[in-house]
Amino acid sequence: AQSVTQLDSQVPVFEEAPVELRCNYSSSVSVYLFWYVQYPNQGLQLLLKYLSGSTLVKGINGFEAEFNKSQTSFHLRKPSVHISDTAEYFCAVRRLSGNTPLVFGKGTRLSVIA
Amino acid sequence: DTGVSQDPRHKITKRGQNVTFRCDPISEHNRLYWYRQTLGQGPEFLTYFQNEAQLEKSRLLSDRFSAERPKGSFSTLEIQRTEQGDSAMYLCASSLGTTGYTEAFFGQGTRLTVV
C-alpha cells in the first residue's frame, strides 16, 4: 500500500516570498507523483506530475517540484508567491501498474499574506 | 469539453434519509472515480469504474453506499440511511485510457451535510 505524509498542515507566507510545501511518501513499488491545488468549494486541479525522467518538474502557475527517490520526497516550491496562490495543496501518489486510484496526503493550507 | 460535472453542488439532508449524487464525466472518458473528502483531510478513494464495470471498492464504501454507471457514461452514488459521519465533500473524477498514466480530471464536488 502507498501512503503520503504532508509535513505541514498550514504554511503562512508573505506575498512575493518563496515557499516550499513538503511531501514524503511510502511505497513498496514505483509510483507516479502529483501535486493538486484546491480552491475553496472547488474540485482539484493538477499542478504538476512526475512520471519518469528529469527529477525536477515544472507545473502551472510557476510551481515546480523535485522528486528525490532516496528521501522518498516530492517537495513543491515556488520562488515568489501571490495572494492568488492561497489554497489547499495536496500531494498524491499512484502505482505505476494497474488502474489504481490516487492516494492523497492530508493537504497543506497555504496562506499568502499581503 | 465542459469538464466533469457533479449535481447537486450542495445537499442538506436529515439523518436517516437517502441521498443520490450524479456525476457526468468528460465525454468519452472511460474511467470514473469517486472520492470522499472530510474536513481537514485529503480525498479518500471510494470506488472506480472502467466503462460500466465497477472494478474496485474501498473498505470505506459500507453497505449503505452504492454506485452505478449503467451505460458507461454518467454515474450515481447513493447513500442510504445517512449518518452524520457521512457529511463530506464527494468528488468525482474521470480519465481516458486503459493502461499507463492518464490524467484524472476532477469535478467541483457535492457537499453533503447530514443534520
mmCIF file with all atom_site columns, C-alpha atoms in Angstrom:
data_model
loop_
_atom_site.group_PDB
_atom_site.id
_atom_site.type_symbol
_atom_site.label_atom_id
_atom_site.label_alt_id
_atom_site.label_comp_id
_atom_site.label_asym_id
_atom_site.label_entity_id
_atom_site.label_seq_id
_atom_site.pdbx_PDB_ins_code
_atom_site.Cartn_x
_atom_site.Cartn_y
_atom_site.Cartn_z
_atom_site.occupancy
_atom_site.B_iso_or_equiv
_atom_site.pdbx_formal_charge
_atom_site.auth_seq_id
_atom_site.auth_comp_id
_atom_site.auth_asym_id
_atom_site.auth_atom_id
_atom_site.pdbx_PDB_model_num
ATOM 1   C CA . ALA A 1 1   ? 0.000   0.000  0.000   1.00 0.00 ? 1   ALA A CA 1
ATOM 2   C CA . GLN A 1 2   ? 1.025   3.575  -0.529  1.00 0.00 ? 2   GLN A CA 1
ATOM 3   C CA . SER A 1 3   ? 0.843   6.477  1.905   1.00 0.00 ? 3   SER A CA 1
ATOM 4   C CA . VAL A 1 4   ? 1.581   10.184 1.706   1.00 0.00 ? 4   VAL A CA 1
ATOM 5   C CA . THR A 1 5   ? 2.666   12.492 4.503   1.00 0.00 ? 5   THR A CA 1
ATOM 6   C CA . GLN A 1 6   ? 2.427   16.230 4.147   1.00 0.00 ? 6   GLN A CA 1
ATOM 7   C CA . LEU A 1 7   ? 4.546   17.537 6.946   1.00 0.00 ? 7   LEU A CA 1
ATOM 8   C CA . ASP A 1 8   ? 2.890   20.919 7.373   1.00 0.00 ? 8   ASP A CA 1
ATOM 9   C CA . SER A 1 9   ? -0.843  21.364 7.749   1.00 0.00 ? 9   SER A CA 1
ATOM 10  C CA . GLN A 1 10  ? -0.612  25.152 7.404   1.00 0.00 ? 10  GLN A CA 1
ATOM 11  C CA . VAL A 1 11  ? 2.016   27.399 5.846   1.00 0.00 ? 11  VAL A CA 1
ATOM 12  C CA . PRO A 1 12  ? 1.673   31.181 6.115   1.00 0.00 ? 12  PRO A CA 1
ATOM 13  C CA . VAL A 1 13  ? 3.960   33.201 3.877   1.00 0.00 ? 13  VAL A CA 1
ATOM 14  C CA . PHE A 1 14  ? 4.239   36.826 2.842   1.00 0.00 ? 14  PHE A CA 1
ATOM 15  C CA . GLU A 1 15  ? 3.472   37.838 -0.719  1.00 0.00 ? 15  GLU A CA 1
ATOM 16  C CA . GLU A 1 16  ? 6.473   37.627 -3.070  1.00 0.00 ? 16  GLU A CA 1
ATOM 17  C CA . ALA A 1 17  ? 8.358   35.380 -0.643  1.00 0.00 ? 17  ALA A CA 1
ATOM 18  C CA . PRO A 1 18  ? 9.446   31.861 -1.645  1.00 0.00 ? 18  PRO A CA 1
ATOM 19  C CA . VAL A 1 19  ? 7.594   28.831 -0.353  1.00 0.00 ? 19  VAL A CA 1
ATOM 20  C CA . GLU A 1 20  ? 8.207   25.097 -0.031  1.00 0.00 ? 20  GLU A CA 1
ATOM 21  C CA . LEU A 1 21  ? 5.462   22.609 0.753   1.00 0.00 ? 21  LEU A CA 1
ATOM 22  C CA . ARG A 1 22  ? 6.827   19.286 1.890   1.00 0.00 ? 22  ARG A CA 1
ATOM 23  C CA . CYS A 1 23  ? 5.663   15.838 0.866   1.00 0.00 ? 23  CYS A CA 1
ATOM 24  C CA . ASN A 1 24  ? 7.037   12.415 1.732   1.00 0.00 ? 24  ASN A CA 1
ATOM 25  C CA . TYR A 1 25  ? 5.632   9.139  0.519   1.00 0.00 ? 25  TYR A CA 1
ATOM 26  C CA . SER A 1 26  ? 5.893   5.483  1.344   1.00 0.00 ? 26  SER A CA 1
ATOM 27  C CA . SER A 1 27  ? 5.538   2.713  -1.203  1.00 0.00 ? 27  SER A CA 1
ATOM 28  C CA . SER A 1 28  ? 6.989   -0.728 -1.830  1.00 0.00 ? 28  SER A CA 1
ATOM 29  C CA . VAL A 1 29  ? 6.575   -0.262 -5.590  1.00 0.00 ? 29  VAL A CA 1
ATOM 30  C CA . SER A 1 30  ? 7.344   2.516  -8.023  1.00 0.00 ? 30  SER A CA 1
ATOM 31  C CA . VAL A 1 31  ? 4.828   5.328  -8.122  1.00 0.00 ? 31  VAL A CA 1
ATOM 32  C CA . TYR A 1 32  ? 3.778   8.364  -10.074 1.00 0.00 ? 32  TYR A CA 1
ATOM 33  C CA . LEU A 1 33  ? 3.747   11.568 -8.015  1.00 0.00 ? 33  LEU A CA 1
ATOM 34  C CA . PHE A 1 34  ? 1.386   14.521 -8.217  1.00 0.00 ? 34  PHE A CA 1
ATOM 35  C CA . TRP A 1 35  ? 0.550   17.857 -6.680  1.00 0.00 ? 35  TRP A CA 1
ATOM 36  C CA . TYR A 1 36  ? -3.006  19.159 -6.836  1.00 0.00 ? 36  TYR A CA 1
ATOM 37  C CA . VAL A 1 37  ? -4.433  22.519 -5.782  1.00 0.00 ? 37  VAL A CA 1
ATOM 38  C CA . GLN A 1 38  ? -7.921  23.053 -4.393  1.00 0.00 ? 38  GLN A CA 1
ATOM 39  C CA . TYR A 1 39  ? -9.516  26.483 -4.122  1.00 0.00 ? 39  TYR A CA 1
ATOM 40  C CA . PRO A 1 40  ? -12.434 26.957 -1.683  1.00 0.00 ? 40  PRO A CA 1
ATOM 41  C CA . ASN A 1 41  ? -15.509 24.953 -2.632  1.00 0.00 ? 41  ASN A CA 1
ATOM 42  C CA . GLN A 1 42  ? -13.838 23.712 -5.794  1.00 0.00 ? 42  GLN A CA 1
ATOM 43  C CA . GLY A 1 43  ? -12.572 20.425 -7.102  1.00 0.00 ? 43  GLY A CA 1
ATOM 44  C CA . LEU A 1 44  ? -8.909  19.576 -7.510  1.00 0.00 ? 44  LEU A CA 1
ATOM 45  C CA . GLN A 1 45  ? -6.709  20.923 -10.270 1.00 0.00 ? 45  GLN A CA 1
ATOM 46  C CA . LEU A 1 46  ? -3.485  19.235 -11.309 1.00 0.00 ? 46  LEU A CA 1
ATOM 47  C CA . LEU A 1 47  ? -0.445  21.460 -10.697 1.00 0.00 ? 47  LEU A CA 1
ATOM 48  C CA . LEU A 1 48  ? 2.267   19.090 -11.858 1.00 0.00 ? 48  LEU A CA 1
ATOM 49  C CA . LYS A 1 49  ? 3.261   15.461 -12.058 1.00 0.00 ? 49  LYS A CA 1
ATOM 50  C CA . TYR A 1 50  ? 6.317   13.245 -12.045 1.00 0.00 ? 50  TYR A CA 1
ATOM 51  C CA . LEU A 1 51  ? 6.062   10.182 -14.256 1.00 0.00 ? 51  LEU A CA 1
ATOM 52  C CA . SER A 1 52  ? 9.687   9.496  -15.201 1.00 0.00 ? 52  SER A CA 1
ATOM 53  C CA . GLY A 1 53  ? 12.811  11.230 -16.473 1.00 0.00 ? 53  GLY A CA 1
ATOM 54  C CA . SER A 1 54  ? 14.061  14.507 -15.063 1.00 0.00 ? 54  SER A CA 1
ATOM 55  C CA . THR A 1 55  ? 13.521  14.726 -11.333 1.00 0.00 ? 55  THR A CA 1
ATOM 56  C CA . LEU A 1 56  ? 12.723  18.439 -11.499 1.00 0.00 ? 56  LEU A CA 1
ATOM 57  C CA . VAL A 1 57  ? 9.273   19.010 -12.898 1.00 0.00 ? 57  VAL A CA 1
ATOM 58  C CA . LYS A 1 58  ? 7.635   22.307 -13.698 1.00 0.00 ? 58  LYS A CA 1
ATOM 59  C CA . GLY A 1 59  ? 3.932   22.903 -13.458 1.00 0.00 ? 59  GLY A CA 1
ATOM 60  C CA . ILE A 1 60  ? 1.368   25.611 -13.854 1.00 0.00 ? 60  ILE A CA 1
ATOM 61  C CA . ASN A 1 61  ? 1.323   28.954 -12.044 1.00 0.00 ? 61  ASN A CA 1
ATOM 62  C CA . GLY A 1 62  ? 5.107   28.982 -11.606 1.00 0.00 ? 62  GLY A CA 1
ATOM 63  C CA . PHE A 1 63  ? 5.266   25.944 -9.322  1.00 0.00 ? 63  PHE A CA 1
ATOM 64  C CA . GLU A 1 64  ? 7.914   23.245 -9.534  1.00 0.00 ? 64  GLU A CA 1
ATOM 65  C CA . ALA A 1 65  ? 8.709   20.087 -7.604  1.00 0.00 ? 65  ALA A CA 1
ATOM 66  C CA . GLU A 1 66  ? 11.694  17.814 -7.232  1.00 0.00 ? 66  GLU A CA 1
ATOM 67  C CA . PHE A 1 67  ? 11.499  14.057 -6.915  1.00 0.00 ? 67  PHE A CA 1
ATOM 68  C CA . ASN A 1 68  ? 14.071  12.618 -4.537  1.00 0.00 ? 68  ASN A CA 1
ATOM 69  C CA . LYS A 1 69  ? 13.945  8.834  -4.621  1.00 0.00 ? 69  LYS A CA 1
ATOM 70  C CA . SER A 1 70  ? 16.438  8.248  -1.817  1.00 0.00 ? 70  SER A CA 1
ATOM 71  C CA . GLN A 1 71  ? 14.497  10.503 0.530   1.00 0.00 ? 71  GLN A CA 1
ATOM 72  C CA . THR A 1 72  ? 11.117  9.453  -0.890  1.00 0.00 ? 72  THR A CA 1
ATOM 73  C CA . SER A 1 73  ? 10.174  13.100 -1.141  1.00 0.00 ? 73  SER A CA 1
ATOM 74  C CA . PHE A 1 74  ? 8.420   15.317 -3.668  1.00 0.00 ? 74  PHE A CA 1
ATOM 75  C CA . HIS A 1 75  ? 8.509   18.843 -2.287  1.00 0.00 ? 75  HIS A CA 1
ATOM 76  C CA . LEU A 1 76  ? 6.665   21.654 -4.043  1.00 0.00 ? 76  LEU A CA 1
ATOM 77  C CA . ARG A 1 77  ? 8.281   25.068 -4.457  1.00 0.00 ? 77  ARG A CA 1
ATOM 78  C CA . LYS A 1 78  ? 7.540   28.495 -5.811  1.00 0.00 ? 78  LYS A CA 1
ATOM 79  C CA . PRO A 1 79  ? 10.124  31.293 -5.800  1.00 0.00 ? 79  PRO A CA 1
ATOM 80  C CA . SER A 1 80  ? 7.624   34.121 -5.328  1.00 0.00 ? 80  SER A CA 1
ATOM 81  C CA . VAL A 1 81  ? 4.034   33.619 -4.209  1.00 0.00 ? 81  VAL A CA 1
ATOM 82  C CA . HIS A 1 82  ? 0.983   35.725 -4.962  1.00 0.00 ? 82  HIS A CA 1
ATOM 83  C CA . ILE A 1 83  ? -2.184  36.324 -2.999  1.00 0.00 ? 83  ILE A CA 1
ATOM 84  C CA . SER A 1 84  ? -3.987  34.186 -5.565  1.00 0.00 ? 84  SER A CA 1
ATOM 85  C CA . ASP A 1 85  ? -1.890  31.161 -4.542  1.00 0.00 ? 85  ASP A CA 1
ATOM 86  C CA . THR A 1 86  ? -3.822  30.948 -1.269  1.00 0.00 ? 86  THR A CA 1
ATOM 87  C CA . ALA A 1 87  ? -5.390  27.491 -1.407  1.00 0.00 ? 87  ALA A CA 1
ATOM 88  C CA . GLU A 1 88  ? -5.128  23.910 -0.185  1.00 0.00 ? 88  GLU A CA 1
ATOM 89  C CA . TYR A 1 89  ? -2.382  21.828 -1.779  1.00 0.00 ? 89  TYR A CA 1
ATOM 90  C CA . PHE A 1 90  ? -2.434  18.048 -1.931  1.00 0.00 ? 90  PHE A CA 1
ATOM 91  C CA . CYS A 1 91  ? 0.383   15.667 -2.710  1.00 0.00 ? 91  CYS A CA 1
ATOM 92  C CA . ALA A 1 92  ? -0.674  12.329 -4.194  1.00 0.00 ? 92  ALA A CA 1
ATOM 93  C CA . VAL A 1 93  ? 0.832   9.100  -5.468  1.00 0.00 ? 93  VAL A CA 1
ATOM 94  C CA . ARG A 1 94  ? -0.329  6.323  -7.745  1.00 0.00 ? 94  ARG A CA 1
ATOM 95  C CA . ARG A 1 95  ? 1.186   2.965  -8.517  1.00 0.00 ? 95  ARG A CA 1
ATOM 96  C CA . LEU A 1 96  ? 2.704   2.607  -11.978 1.00 0.00 ? 96  LEU A CA 1
ATOM 97  C CA . SER A 1 97  ? 0.986   -0.686 -12.652 1.00 0.00 ? 97  SER A CA 1
ATOM 98  C CA . GLY A 1 98  ? -2.708  -1.305 -12.866 1.00 0.00 ? 98  GLY A CA 1
ATOM 99  C CA . ASN A 1 99  ? -5.602  1.111  -12.829 1.00 0.00 ? 99  ASN A CA 1
ATOM 100 C CA . THR A 1 100 ? -5.073  2.092  -9.228  1.00 0.00 ? 100 THR A CA 1
ATOM 101 C CA . PRO A 1 101 ? -6.577  5.205  -7.685  1.00 0.00 ? 101 PRO A CA 1
ATOM 102 C CA . LEU A 1 102 ? -4.708  8.195  -6.361  1.00 0.00 ? 102 LEU A CA 1
ATOM 103 C CA . VAL A 1 103 ? -3.658  8.174  -2.701  1.00 0.00 ? 103 VAL A CA 1
ATOM 104 C CA . PHE A 1 104 ? -3.645  11.661 -1.226  1.00 0.00 ? 104 PHE A CA 1
ATOM 105 C CA . GLY A 1 105 ? -1.960  13.334 1.694   1.00 0.00 ? 105 GLY A CA 1
ATOM 106 C CA . LYS A 1 106 ? -3.988  15.359 4.184   1.00 0.00 ? 106 LYS A CA 1
ATOM 107 C CA . GLY A 1 107 ? -3.148  18.627 2.499   1.00 0.00 ? 107 GLY A CA 1
ATOM 108 C CA . THR A 1 108 ? -1.276  21.832 3.299   1.00 0.00 ? 108 THR A CA 1
ATOM 109 C CA . ARG A 1 109 ? -3.128  25.083 3.620   1.00 0.00 ? 109 ARG A CA 1
ATOM 110 C CA . LEU A 1 110 ? -1.035  27.846 2.025   1.00 0.00 ? 110 LEU A CA 1
ATOM 111 C CA . SER A 1 111 ? -1.993  31.323 3.191   1.00 0.00 ? 111 SER A CA 1
ATOM 112 C CA . VAL A 1 112 ? -0.337  34.214 1.407   1.00 0.00 ? 112 VAL A CA 1
ATOM 113 C CA . ILE A 1 113 ? -0.252  37.398 3.444   1.00 0.00 ? 113 ILE A CA 1
ATOM 114 C CA . ALA A 1 114 ? -0.212  40.817 1.796   1.00 0.00 ? 114 ALA A CA 1
ATOM 115 C CA . ASP B 2 1   ? -15.475 19.682 -23.404 1.00 0.00 ? 1   ASP B CA 1
ATOM 116 C CA . THR B 2 2   ? -17.310 21.026 -20.388 1.00 0.00 ? 2   THR B CA 1
ATOM 117 C CA . GLY B 2 3   ? -15.311 19.188 -17.751 1.00 0.00 ? 3   GLY B CA 1
ATOM 118 C CA . VAL B 2 4   ? -16.589 16.828 -15.075 1.00 0.00 ? 4   VAL B CA 1
ATOM 119 C CA . SER B 2 5   ? -19.979 17.910 -13.832 1.00 0.00 ? 5   SER B CA 1
ATOM 120 C CA . GLN B 2 6   ? -21.471 16.993 -10.462 1.00 0.00 ? 6   GLN B CA 1
ATOM 121 C CA . ASP B 2 7   ? -25.015 17.522 -9.265  1.00 0.00 ? 7   ASP B CA 1
ATOM 122 C CA . PRO B 2 8   ? -26.116 18.797 -6.840  1.00 0.00 ? 8   PRO B CA 1
ATOM 123 C CA . ARG B 2 9   ? -23.331 21.033 -5.591  1.00 0.00 ? 9   ARG B CA 1
ATOM 124 C CA . HIS B 2 10  ? -24.775 21.105 -2.106  1.00 0.00 ? 10  HIS B CA 1
ATOM 125 C CA . LYS B 2 11  ? -27.150 18.794 -0.288  1.00 0.00 ? 11  LYS B CA 1
ATOM 126 C CA . ILE B 2 12  ? -28.526 19.082 3.231   1.00 0.00 ? 12  ILE B CA 1
ATOM 127 C CA . THR B 2 13  ? -30.423 16.070 4.487   1.00 0.00 ? 13  THR B CA 1
ATOM 128 C CA . LYS B 2 14  ? -31.786 14.728 7.719   1.00 0.00 ? 14  LYS B CA 1
ATOM 129 C CA . ARG B 2 15  ? -30.165 11.739 9.325   1.00 0.00 ? 15  ARG B CA 1
ATOM 130 C CA . GLY B 2 16  ? -31.716 8.538  8.095   1.00 0.00 ? 16  GLY B CA 1
ATOM 131 C CA . GLN B 2 17  ? -32.711 9.860  4.682   1.00 0.00 ? 17  GLN B CA 1
ATOM 132 C CA . ASN B 2 18  ? -31.356 8.520  1.402   1.00 0.00 ? 18  ASN B CA 1
ATOM 133 C CA . VAL B 2 19  ? -29.422 10.754 -0.974  1.00 0.00 ? 19  VAL B CA 1
ATOM 134 C CA . THR B 2 20  ? -28.200 10.304 -4.539  1.00 0.00 ? 20  THR B CA 1
ATOM 135 C CA . PHE B 2 21  ? -25.484 12.238 -6.315  1.00 0.00 ? 21  PHE B CA 1
ATOM 136 C CA . ARG B 2 22  ? -24.767 12.336 -10.018 1.00 0.00 ? 22  ARG B CA 1
ATOM 137 C CA . CYS B 2 23  ? -21.501 12.667 -11.895 1.00 0.00 ? 23  CYS B CA 1
ATOM 138 C CA . ASP B 2 24  ? -21.186 13.352 -15.617 1.00 0.00 ? 24  ASP B CA 1
ATOM 139 C CA . PRO B 2 25  ? -17.617 12.663 -16.720 1.00 0.00 ? 25  PRO B CA 1
ATOM 140 C CA . ILE B 2 26  ? -15.818 14.256 -19.633 1.00 0.00 ? 26  ILE B CA 1
ATOM 141 C CA . SER B 2 27  ? -17.257 12.827 -22.822 1.00 0.00 ? 27  SER B CA 1
ATOM 142 C CA . GLU B 2 28  ? -15.623 9.555  -23.879 1.00 0.00 ? 28  GLU B CA 1
ATOM 143 C CA . HIS B 2 29  ? -13.687 9.166  -20.644 1.00 0.00 ? 29  HIS B CA 1
ATOM 144 C CA . ASN B 2 30  ? -13.899 5.503  -19.798 1.00 0.00 ? 30  ASN B CA 1
ATOM 145 C CA . ARG B 2 31  ? -12.627 5.661  -16.220 1.00 0.00 ? 31  ARG B CA 1
ATOM 146 C CA . LEU B 2 32  ? -14.632 7.221  -13.426 1.00 0.00 ? 32  LEU B CA 1
ATOM 147 C CA . TYR B 2 33  ? -13.652 7.552  -9.763  1.00 0.00 ? 33  TYR B CA 1
ATOM 148 C CA . TRP B 2 34  ? -15.496 8.594  -6.610  1.00 0.00 ? 34  TRP B CA 1
ATOM 149 C CA . TYR B 2 35  ? -13.644 10.092 -3.645  1.00 0.00 ? 35  TYR B CA 1
ATOM 150 C CA . ARG B 2 36  ? -14.784 11.409 -0.282  1.00 0.00 ? 36  ARG B CA 1
ATOM 151 C CA . GLN B 2 37  ? -13.148 14.388 1.389   1.00 0.00 ? 37  GLN B CA 1
ATOM 152 C CA . THR B 2 38  ? -13.877 15.232 5.004   1.00 0.00 ? 38  THR B CA 1
ATOM 153 C CA . LEU B 2 39  ? -12.893 18.489 6.645   1.00 0.00 ? 39  LEU B CA 1
ATOM 154 C CA . GLY B 2 40  ? -9.153  18.849 7.027   1.00 0.00 ? 40  GLY B CA 1
ATOM 155 C CA . GLN B 2 41  ? -8.401  15.671 5.111   1.00 0.00 ? 41  GLN B CA 1
ATOM 156 C CA . GLY B 2 42  ? -7.307  14.766 1.646   1.00 0.00 ? 42  GLY B CA 1
ATOM 157 C CA . PRO B 2 43  ? -9.642  12.940 -0.714  1.00 0.00 ? 43  PRO B CA 1
ATOM 158 C CA . GLU B 2 44  ? -10.091 9.238  0.053   1.00 0.00 ? 44  GLU B CA 1
ATOM 159 C CA . PHE B 2 45  ? -10.856 6.726  -2.660  1.00 0.00 ? 45  PHE B CA 1
ATOM 160 C CA . LEU B 2 46  ? -14.313 5.150  -2.606  1.00 0.00 ? 46  LEU B CA 1
ATOM 161 C CA . THR B 2 47  ? -14.807 3.297  -5.871  1.00 0.00 ? 47  THR B CA 1
ATOM 162 C CA . TYR B 2 48  ? -13.760 3.120  -9.502  1.00 0.00 ? 48  TYR B CA 1
ATOM 163 C CA . PHE B 2 49  ? -15.409 2.212  -12.815 1.00 0.00 ? 49  PHE B CA 1
ATOM 164 C CA . GLN B 2 50  ? -13.966 1.321  -16.154 1.00 0.00 ? 50  GLN B CA 1
ATOM 165 C CA . ASN B 2 51  ? -16.832 1.802  -18.581 1.00 0.00 ? 51  ASN B CA 1
ATOM 166 C CA . GLU B 2 52  ? -19.845 0.274  -16.806 1.00 0.00 ? 52  GLU B CA 1
ATOM 167 C CA . ALA B 2 53  ? -17.843 -2.195 -14.730 1.00 0.00 ? 53  ALA B CA 1
ATOM 168 C CA . GLN B 2 54  ? -17.174 -1.372 -11.091 1.00 0.00 ? 54  GLN B CA 1
ATOM 169 C CA . LEU B 2 55  ? -13.616 -2.648 -10.710 1.00 0.00 ? 55  LEU B CA 1
ATOM 170 C CA . GLU B 2 56  ? -12.644 -1.656 -7.214  1.00 0.00 ? 56  GLU B CA 1
ATOM 171 C CA . LYS B 2 57  ? -14.324 -0.628 -3.975  1.00 0.00 ? 57  LYS B CA 1
ATOM 172 C CA . SER B 2 58  ? -12.691 0.788  -0.891  1.00 0.00 ? 58  SER B CA 1
ATOM 173 C CA . ARG B 2 59  ? -13.366 -0.522 2.598   1.00 0.00 ? 59  ARG B CA 1
ATOM 174 C CA . LEU B 2 60  ? -14.793 2.968  3.209   1.00 0.00 ? 60  LEU B CA 1
ATOM 175 C CA . LEU B 2 61  ? -17.708 2.039  0.962   1.00 0.00 ? 61  LEU B CA 1
ATOM 176 C CA . SER B 2 62  ? -20.018 0.462  3.522   1.00 0.00 ? 62  SER B CA 1
ATOM 177 C CA . ASP B 2 63  ? -23.117 -1.461 2.508   1.00 0.00 ? 63  ASP B CA 1
ATOM 178 C CA . ARG B 2 64  ? -25.122 1.763  2.828   1.00 0.00 ? 64  ARG B CA 1
ATOM 179 C CA . PHE B 2 65  ? -23.249 3.106  -0.188  1.00 0.00 ? 65  PHE B CA 1
ATOM 180 C CA . SER B 2 66  ? -23.870 2.014  -3.749  1.00 0.00 ? 66  SER B CA 1
ATOM 181 C CA . ALA B 2 67  ? -22.521 3.347  -7.007  1.00 0.00 ? 67  ALA B CA 1
ATOM 182 C CA . GLU B 2 68  ? -23.589 2.653  -10.547 1.00 0.00 ? 68  GLU B CA 1
ATOM 183 C CA . ARG B 2 69  ? -22.546 3.568  -14.039 1.00 0.00 ? 69  ARG B CA 1
ATOM 184 C CA . PRO B 2 70  ? -25.222 1.842  -16.068 1.00 0.00 ? 70  PRO B CA 1
ATOM 185 C CA . LYS B 2 71  ? -24.237 2.798  -19.608 1.00 0.00 ? 71  LYS B CA 1
ATOM 186 C CA . GLY B 2 72  ? -20.639 3.642  -19.051 1.00 0.00 ? 72  GLY B CA 1
ATOM 187 C CA . SER B 2 73  ? -21.380 7.355  -19.137 1.00 0.00 ? 73  SER B CA 1
ATOM 188 C CA . PHE B 2 74  ? -22.755 9.155  -16.064 1.00 0.00 ? 74  PHE B CA 1
ATOM 189 C CA . SER B 2 75  ? -22.524 7.646  -12.602 1.00 0.00 ? 75  SER B CA 1
ATOM 190 C CA . THR B 2 76  ? -24.623 7.863  -9.454  1.00 0.00 ? 76  THR B CA 1
ATOM 191 C CA . LEU B 2 77  ? -23.592 7.444  -5.851  1.00 0.00 ? 77  LEU B CA 1
ATOM 192 C CA . GLU B 2 78  ? -26.361 6.643  -3.405  1.00 0.00 ? 78  GLU B CA 1
ATOM 193 C CA . ILE B 2 79  ? -26.115 6.736  0.365   1.00 0.00 ? 79  ILE B CA 1
ATOM 194 C CA . GLN B 2 80  ? -28.904 5.023  2.253   1.00 0.00 ? 80  GLN B CA 1
ATOM 195 C CA . ARG B 2 81  ? -29.871 5.825  5.846   1.00 0.00 ? 81  ARG B CA 1
ATOM 196 C CA . THR B 2 82  ? -27.451 8.729  6.044   1.00 0.00 ? 82  THR B CA 1
ATOM 197 C CA . GLU B 2 83  ? -25.481 9.311  9.234   1.00 0.00 ? 83  GLU B CA 1
ATOM 198 C CA . GLN B 2 84  ? -23.794 12.458 10.485  1.00 0.00 ? 84  GLN B CA 1
ATOM 199 C CA . GLY B 2 85  ? -20.432 10.875 9.725   1.00 0.00 ? 85  GLY B CA 1
ATOM 200 C CA . ASP B 2 86  ? -21.365 10.858 6.048   1.00 0.00 ? 86  ASP B CA 1
ATOM 201 C CA . SER B 2 87  ? -21.080 14.651 5.961   1.00 0.00 ? 87  SER B CA 1
ATOM 202 C CA . ALA B 2 88  ? -18.297 15.353 3.491   1.00 0.00 ? 88  ALA B CA 1
ATOM 203 C CA . MET B 2 89  ? -17.450 16.568 0.021   1.00 0.00 ? 89  MET B CA 1
ATOM 204 C CA . TYR B 2 90  ? -17.957 13.836 -2.559  1.00 0.00 ? 90  TYR B CA 1
ATOM 205 C CA . LEU B 2 91  ? -15.670 14.239 -5.544  1.00 0.00 ? 91  LEU B CA 1
ATOM 206 C CA . CYS B 2 92  ? -15.903 12.581 -8.915  1.00 0.00 ? 92  CYS B CA 1
ATOM 207 C CA . ALA B 2 93  ? -13.033 12.296 -11.378 1.00 0.00 ? 93  ALA B CA 1
ATOM 208 C CA . SER B 2 94  ? -12.700 10.866 -14.859 1.00 0.00 ? 94  SER B CA 1
ATOM 209 C CA . SER B 2 95  ? -9.871  9.883  -17.160 1.00 0.00 ? 95  SER B CA 1
ATOM 210 C CA . LEU B 2 96  ? -9.340  8.319  -20.571 1.00 0.00 ? 96  LEU B CA 1
ATOM 211 C CA . GLY B 2 97  ? -7.300  5.227  -21.224 1.00 0.00 ? 97  GLY B CA 1
ATOM 212 C CA . THR B 2 98  ? -6.767  1.653  -20.256 1.00 0.00 ? 98  THR B CA 1
ATOM 213 C CA . THR B 2 99  ? -3.075  1.387  -19.461 1.00 0.00 ? 99  THR B CA 1
ATOM 214 C CA . GLY B 2 100 ? -0.341  3.543  -18.057 1.00 0.00 ? 100 GLY B CA 1
ATOM 215 C CA . TYR B 2 101 ? -0.804  7.069  -16.827 1.00 0.00 ? 101 TYR B CA 1
ATOM 216 C CA . THR B 2 102 ? -3.738  9.194  -17.822 1.00 0.00 ? 102 THR B CA 1
ATOM 217 C CA . GLU B 2 103 ? -4.647  12.440 -16.122 1.00 0.00 ? 103 GLU B CA 1
ATOM 218 C CA . ALA B 2 104 ? -7.701  12.407 -13.890 1.00 0.00 ? 104 ALA B CA 1
ATOM 219 C CA . PHE B 2 105 ? -9.936  15.470 -14.090 1.00 0.00 ? 105 PHE B CA 1
ATOM 220 C CA . PHE B 2 106 ? -11.997 16.324 -11.030 1.00 0.00 ? 106 PHE B CA 1
ATOM 221 C CA . GLY B 2 107 ? -15.447 17.795 -10.736 1.00 0.00 ? 107 GLY B CA 1
ATOM 222 C CA . GLN B 2 108 ? -16.301 20.541 -8.269  1.00 0.00 ? 108 GLN B CA 1
ATOM 223 C CA . GLY B 2 109 ? -17.806 18.081 -5.842  1.00 0.00 ? 109 GLY B CA 1
ATOM 224 C CA . THR B 2 110 ? -21.064 17.642 -3.976  1.00 0.00 ? 110 THR B CA 1
ATOM 225 C CA . ARG B 2 111 ? -21.004 18.859 -0.396  1.00 0.00 ? 111 ARG B CA 1
ATOM 226 C CA . LEU B 2 112 ? -23.259 16.744 1.807   1.00 0.00 ? 112 LEU B CA 1
ATOM 227 C CA . THR B 2 113 ? -24.387 17.925 5.223   1.00 0.00 ? 113 THR B CA 1
ATOM 228 C CA . VAL B 2 114 ? -26.323 15.472 7.377   1.00 0.00 ? 114 VAL B CA 1
ATOM 229 C CA . VAL B 2 115 ? -28.229 17.135 10.215  1.00 0.00 ? 115 VAL B CA 1
#
